[in-house]
Tab-separated table of C-alpha atoms in Angstrom:
chain	number	residue	atom	x	y	z
A	1	MET	CA	-7.539	106.370	-21.103
A	2	LYS	CA	-10.613	105.277	-19.006
A	3	SER	CA	-11.382	103.395	-21.546
A	4	THR	CA	-8.591	101.749	-22.981
A	5	THR	CA	-8.383	99.938	-19.188
A	6	THR	CA	-11.808	98.887	-18.752
A	7	ILE	CA	-10.977	97.303	-22.348
A	8	ILE	CA	-7.878	95.552	-20.841
A	9	ALA	CA	-10.023	94.470	-17.963
A	10	TYR	CA	-12.688	92.546	-19.896
A	11	ALA	CA	-9.988	91.172	-22.001
A	12	PHE	CA	-8.365	89.307	-19.050
A	13	VAL	CA	-11.192	87.821	-17.464
A	14	LEU	CA	-11.700	86.816	-20.541
A	15	MET	CA	-8.617	84.816	-20.156
A	16	LEU	CA	-9.281	83.541	-16.597
A	17	LEU	CA	-13.185	82.441	-18.031
A	18	ILE	CA	-11.170	80.196	-21.064
A	19	SER	CA	-8.653	79.153	-18.946
A	20	CYS	CA	-11.269	77.466	-15.868
A	21	THR	CA	-12.995	75.714	-18.673
A	22	ARG	CA	-9.450	74.552	-20.596
A	23	ASN	CA	-8.506	73.124	-16.845
A	24	GLN	CA	-12.473	72.255	-16.048
A	25	SER	CA	-12.531	69.708	-19.350
A	26	LYS	CA	-8.681	68.582	-18.209
A	27	SER	CA	-10.464	67.058	-14.821
A	28	ILE	CA	-13.521	65.023	-16.572
A	29	SER	CA	-11.010	64.098	-19.182
A	30	ASN	CA	-8.465	62.465	-16.220
A	31	ASP	CA	-11.239	60.737	-14.293
A	32	GLU	CA	-10.591	57.956	-16.965
A	33	ASP	CA	-6.703	58.017	-15.608
A	34	ILE	CA	-7.984	58.353	-11.907
A	35	ASN	CA	-9.812	54.951	-12.618
A	36	LEU	CA	-6.930	52.900	-14.155
A	37	ALA	CA	-4.186	53.876	-11.672
A	38	LYS	CA	-5.527	51.628	-9.498
A	39	ILE	CA	-5.083	48.841	-12.086
A	40	ASP	CA	-1.248	47.665	-10.101
A	41	SER	CA	0.670	47.629	-13.849
A	42	LYS	CA	2.595	44.726	-12.349
A	43	VAL	CA	-0.069	42.223	-13.121
A	44	ILE	CA	-0.836	43.682	-16.150
A	45	ASP	CA	0.590	41.811	-19.338
A	46	GLY	CA	1.384	44.878	-21.289
A	47	ARG	CA	1.369	48.488	-21.278
A	48	ILE	CA	-2.111	50.470	-20.794
A	49	PRO	CA	-3.281	52.561	-23.607
A	50	LYS	CA	-3.582	55.897	-23.639
A	51	PRO	CA	-6.928	57.573	-22.211
A	52	LYS	CA	-7.559	57.986	-25.516
A	53	SER	CA	-6.976	55.285	-27.585
A	54	ILE	CA	-9.073	52.808	-24.610
A	55	ARG	CA	-12.188	51.138	-25.368
A	56	LYS	CA	-14.426	50.021	-22.700
A	57	GLN	CA	-13.967	46.225	-24.155
A	58	GLY	CA	-10.560	46.525	-23.746
A	59	VAL	CA	-10.514	48.298	-19.988
A	60	GLN	CA	-12.943	44.894	-19.386
A	61	LYS	CA	-9.852	42.262	-20.514
A	62	TYR	CA	-7.231	44.343	-18.616
A	63	ILE	CA	-9.350	44.150	-15.122
A	64	ASP	CA	-10.003	40.853	-15.655
A	65	THR	CA	-6.413	39.704	-15.392
A	66	LEU	CA	-6.464	41.401	-11.920
A	67	HIS	CA	-6.939	38.303	-10.335
A	68	ILE	CA	-3.862	36.233	-11.875
A	69	PRO	CA	-1.228	35.583	-9.630
A	70	SER	CA	2.176	36.301	-10.394
A	71	LYS	CA	3.228	32.831	-9.024
A	72	TYR	CA	0.945	29.333	-8.429
A	73	VAL	CA	1.893	25.490	-8.010
A	74	VAL	CA	0.563	23.086	-10.128
A	75	THR	CA	1.307	19.380	-8.875
A	76	ILE	CA	2.491	16.247	-10.840
A	77	PRO	CA	0.734	13.323	-8.538
A	78	LEU	CA	3.165	10.663	-9.281
A	79	GLU	CA	1.718	7.049	-7.722
A	80	ILE	CA	4.775	4.816	-7.653
A	81	ASN	CA	5.355	1.659	-5.647
A	82	GLU	CA	2.169	1.651	-3.497
A	83	ARG	CA	3.519	5.534	-2.827
A	84	LYS	CA	1.707	8.905	-3.504
A	85	ILE	CA	4.527	11.109	-4.094
A	86	ASP	CA	3.767	15.090	-5.325
A	87	ILE	CA	5.930	17.292	-7.047
A	88	ARG	CA	5.497	20.650	-7.115
A	89	LEU	CA	5.580	22.764	-9.614
A	90	LEU	CA	6.325	26.370	-8.919
A	91	LEU	CA	5.362	28.919	-11.809
A	92	ALA	CA	6.380	32.480	-12.522
A	93	LYS	CA	6.183	35.000	-14.972
A	94	SER	CA	8.370	36.425	-16.230
A	95	GLU	CA	9.966	39.486	-16.366
A	96	ASP	CA	11.004	39.448	-20.118
A	97	LEU	CA	9.033	40.233	-23.238
A	98	LEU	CA	8.961	38.253	-26.529
A	99	ARG	CA	6.474	39.581	-28.784
A	100	GLY	CA	4.726	41.526	-25.766
A	101	LYS	CA	3.799	38.187	-23.968
A	102	ASN	CA	4.838	37.180	-20.160
A	103	TYR	CA	6.100	33.872	-20.163
A	104	THR	CA	6.831	30.932	-17.559
A	105	ILE	CA	9.564	30.308	-15.751
A	106	ALA	CA	8.977	27.209	-14.039
A	107	GLU	CA	11.045	25.316	-10.487
A	108	ILE	CA	10.487	22.529	-8.126
A	109	GLU	CA	9.055	23.990	-5.162
A	110	GLU	CA	11.187	23.778	-2.046
A	111	GLY	CA	9.770	21.123	0.105
A	112	THR	CA	8.754	18.267	-2.634
A	113	SER	CA	9.274	14.706	-1.125
A	114	ASN	CA	12.753	13.143	-0.482
A	115	PHE	CA	12.035	10.180	-2.168
A	116	LEU	CA	13.301	11.304	-4.988
A	117	PRO	CA	17.472	12.517	-5.597
A	118	LYS	CA	17.643	16.660	-6.418
A	119	SER	CA	19.289	15.474	-9.554
A	120	ALA	CA	15.659	14.002	-11.027
A	121	TYR	CA	13.988	17.270	-9.928
A	122	ARG	CA	16.748	19.535	-11.601
A	123	CYS	CA	16.008	17.182	-14.826
A	124	ILE	CA	12.709	17.826	-14.740
A	125	GLU	CA	12.815	20.900	-13.962
A	126	GLY	CA	14.826	21.700	-17.430
A	127	THR	CA	12.855	19.472	-19.352
A	128	ILE	CA	9.722	21.324	-17.832
A	129	GLU	CA	10.737	24.757	-19.159
A	130	LEU	CA	12.618	22.921	-22.633
A	131	GLN	CA	9.602	21.041	-24.118
A	132	HIS	CA	8.188	23.441	-26.088
A	133	TRP	CA	5.166	21.712	-26.754
A	134	GLN	CA	3.098	21.439	-23.746
A	135	THR	CA	1.762	24.662	-22.541
A	136	ILE	CA	3.863	25.790	-20.536
A	137	ASN	CA	6.754	28.544	-22.546
A	138	ASN	CA	4.159	27.828	-25.892
A	139	GLY	CA	1.660	31.336	-25.337
A	140	SER	CA	1.221	33.673	-22.458
A	141	TYR	CA	1.730	33.308	-18.711
A	142	TYR	CA	-2.502	34.595	-18.498
A	143	TYR	CA	-2.803	31.474	-21.195
A	144	THR	CA	-1.224	29.222	-19.107
A	145	TYR	CA	-2.622	29.891	-15.967
A	146	GLY	CA	-5.911	29.216	-17.631
A	147	TYR	CA	-4.888	25.901	-19.239
A	148	TYR	CA	-4.170	25.182	-15.797
A	149	LYS	CA	-6.962	26.782	-13.575
A	150	ASP	CA	-9.681	24.338	-16.330
A	151	LYS	CA	-7.420	21.013	-14.855
A	152	GLU	CA	-7.105	22.381	-11.209
A	153	PHE	CA	-3.811	22.576	-11.228
A	154	ARG	CA	-2.900	19.086	-11.324
A	155	GLU	CA	-1.237	17.972	-14.327
A	156	ASN	CA	-1.047	14.007	-14.819
A	157	GLU	CA	-0.093	14.300	-18.856
A	158	PHE	CA	3.701	14.734	-18.160
A	159	VAL	CA	3.232	11.095	-16.983
A	160	SER	CA	3.166	7.672	-18.437
A	161	ARG	CA	2.734	4.272	-17.329
A	162	LYS	CA	3.362	2.457	-20.917
A	163	ARG	CA	6.182	1.258	-22.804
A	164	MET	CA	7.588	3.321	-25.169
A	165	THR	CA	7.376	1.727	-28.762
A	166	PHE	CA	10.288	2.479	-31.402
A	167	ARG	CA	9.560	4.706	-33.824
A	168	ASN	CA	6.111	5.633	-32.185
A	169	ARG	CA	7.169	9.577	-30.571
A	170	ASP	CA	3.505	9.827	-28.767
A	171	TYR	CA	4.959	9.566	-25.066
A	172	ASN	CA	5.394	11.800	-21.896
A	173	PHE	CA	8.892	12.344	-20.526
A	174	ILE	CA	8.213	10.782	-16.775
A	175	THR	CA	7.736	7.074	-17.715
A	176	ILE	CA	7.003	4.457	-14.667
A	177	ILE	CA	7.805	1.316	-15.160
A	178	ASP	CA	9.804	-2.022	-13.970
A	179	MET	CA	13.079	-1.620	-16.233
A	180	ASP	CA	14.854	-4.432	-14.762
A	181	ASN	CA	11.984	-6.401	-13.783
A	182	ASP	CA	12.932	-6.304	-9.708
A	183	GLY	CA	9.164	-6.479	-9.274
A	184	TYR	CA	9.515	-2.518	-8.458
A	185	GLU	CA	8.409	0.172	-10.480
A	186	ASP	CA	11.374	2.529	-11.651
A	187	LEU	CA	11.648	6.269	-12.982
A	188	LEU	CA	12.717	7.341	-16.949
A	189	ILE	CA	13.193	10.949	-17.095
A	190	LEU	CA	13.288	12.765	-20.549
A	191	ASP	CA	16.701	14.794	-20.160
A	192	LEU	CA	16.165	17.841	-23.062
A	193	ALA	CA	19.028	19.400	-21.698
A	194	SER	CA	21.773	16.357	-22.777
A	195	SER	CA	19.226	16.521	-25.660
A	196	MET	CA	20.111	16.551	-29.504
A	197	ARG	CA	18.532	16.422	-32.523
A	198	ASP	CA	16.754	12.889	-33.326
A	199	ASN	CA	18.978	12.025	-29.856
A	200	ASP	CA	16.733	12.041	-26.740
A	201	MET	CA	18.819	11.151	-23.408
A	202	TYR	CA	16.878	9.733	-20.274
A	203	GLN	CA	17.973	9.956	-17.134
A	204	PHE	CA	17.355	6.389	-15.294
A	205	TYR	CA	15.978	5.794	-11.629
A	206	LYS	CA	15.875	2.842	-10.421
A	207	TRP	CA	14.035	1.989	-6.674
A	208	SER	CA	15.639	0.916	-3.469
A	209	GLU	CA	13.689	-1.466	-1.615
A	210	LYS	CA	16.376	-1.165	0.979
A	211	GLU	CA	16.492	2.824	1.065
A	212	SER	CA	12.317	3.487	0.172
A	213	LYS	CA	13.537	5.881	-2.540
A	214	PHE	CA	14.627	5.851	-5.837
A	215	ILE	CA	18.533	6.219	-7.134
A	216	PHE	CA	20.049	7.482	-9.936
A	217	VAL	CA	21.789	5.077	-12.099
A	218	PRO	CA	24.861	7.080	-14.461
A	219	ASP	CA	25.210	6.239	-17.891
A	220	PHE	CA	22.774	3.587	-18.271
A	221	PHE	CA	22.437	3.972	-21.871
A	222	ASP	CA	26.147	4.493	-21.950
A	223	LYS	CA	25.653	7.768	-23.504
A	224	ALA	CA	23.645	6.553	-25.765
A	225	ALA	CA	19.664	7.998	-26.510
A	226	PHE	CA	17.215	5.860	-25.305
A	227	TYR	CA	13.971	4.952	-28.537
A	228	GLY	CA	11.936	3.019	-26.570
A	229	TRP	CA	11.362	-0.995	-26.860
A	230	ASP	CA	10.872	-3.254	-29.499
A	231	LYS	CA	7.405	-4.680	-30.868
A	232	THR	CA	7.516	-7.313	-28.956
A	233	GLY	CA	8.361	-4.662	-25.715
A	234	LYS	CA	10.864	-7.085	-24.321
A	235	TYR	CA	14.295	-4.937	-25.750
A	236	LEU	CA	15.204	-1.600	-25.534
A	237	ILE	CA	16.328	0.178	-28.468
A	238	THR	CA	19.084	2.671	-28.178
A	239	GLY	CA	21.706	4.253	-30.301
A	240	VAL	CA	23.178	7.422	-32.294
A	241	SER	CA	21.479	8.995	-34.766
A	242	TYR	CA	23.345	11.490	-37.320
A	243	SER	CA	21.988	13.467	-40.610
A	244	ARG	CA	22.594	10.309	-42.884
A	245	GLU	CA	22.567	7.374	-40.155
A	246	ARG	CA	21.424	5.778	-37.258
A	247	LYS	CA	23.299	3.701	-35.361
A	248	LEU	CA	20.832	1.741	-33.137
A	249	TYR	CA	21.672	-1.128	-30.961
A	250	LYS	CA	19.339	-3.592	-29.321
A	251	ASN	CA	20.123	-4.722	-25.187
A	252	LYS	CA	18.035	-6.572	-22.419
A	253	ILE	CA	18.791	-5.623	-19.402
A	254	VAL	CA	21.125	-8.386	-17.452
A	255	ARG	CA	22.095	-7.668	-13.657
A	256	GLY	CA	21.020	-4.671	-13.524
A	257	LYS	CA	23.215	-3.605	-16.928
A	258	LEU	CA	22.116	-3.316	-20.253
A	259	LYS	CA	23.383	-5.797	-23.130
A	260	THR	CA	23.860	-5.102	-26.721
A	261	ILE	CA	22.491	-8.182	-27.993
A	262	ASP	CA	22.324	-7.299	-31.824
A	263	GLN	CA	23.375	-4.086	-33.564
A	264	CYS	CA	21.926	-2.132	-37.087
A	265	ILE	CA	22.488	1.072	-39.101
A	266	GLU	CA	19.533	2.808	-40.573
A	267	TYR	CA	20.276	4.889	-43.500
A	268	ALA	CA	18.424	8.337	-44.620
A	269	VAL	CA	18.519	7.078	-47.907
A	270	SER	CA	16.889	3.792	-47.520
A	271	ASP	CA	13.948	3.131	-46.728
A	272	LYS	CA	15.088	-0.425	-45.072
A	273	PHE	CA	14.071	-0.345	-41.569
A	274	CYS	CA	15.828	-1.987	-38.126
A	275	TRP	CA	13.983	-4.241	-36.501
């Protein structure tokens, strides 16, 4: 009987030793968990893998992203009529994930200069978000942040001062130019929200010397797309493009309004072009 009791006691002690050993190994392996717990998951793109699958290089990659803020501001500098206007664009990380990437959402920051009416800011904001060829929404939030950090958070590539030549697609969506030849620079802003395929719609903002600010000119292009200037740079080309044809108008500006002086139709099956 005594030997049986002794055996049971030894077995119990052995089980305690095994349990302690297991608990000790768990606490050691969880040291990595404790270190990772210090990382704020709200500012990390993607999920942190389980400790077993973590490599030192992978951990370093996530740690390197901790300095990236969830919001930051990019300045679009405009110099118009000897005045400087800074459009401040607030960029933020969206909560929606597409293929594991946090995409960037944009909005005009409050307190921006009142030289432009609210409609202009809304147009700029919407166009930036829909501009697929720009950096914004072209990659992850971290890629976008890195891009603007390298540019010191100033974006000059949005703005152009050249006349958009018809058939030349190389231009930016904010154009500073004297449209009506009154000696003051005006603004053309690409309105992607209202555009269709092959039909780029623009909003025209005329500078008012009297009010010292820009005034929106509705229906300036008469609900037609704006394709740029002709080769001479004197006439504006507008029109509407369909799948099989494109109806074009050559215009000049008379008393602040477009006046059509010629029109032409281009067909998809033909290699003949207007002007």
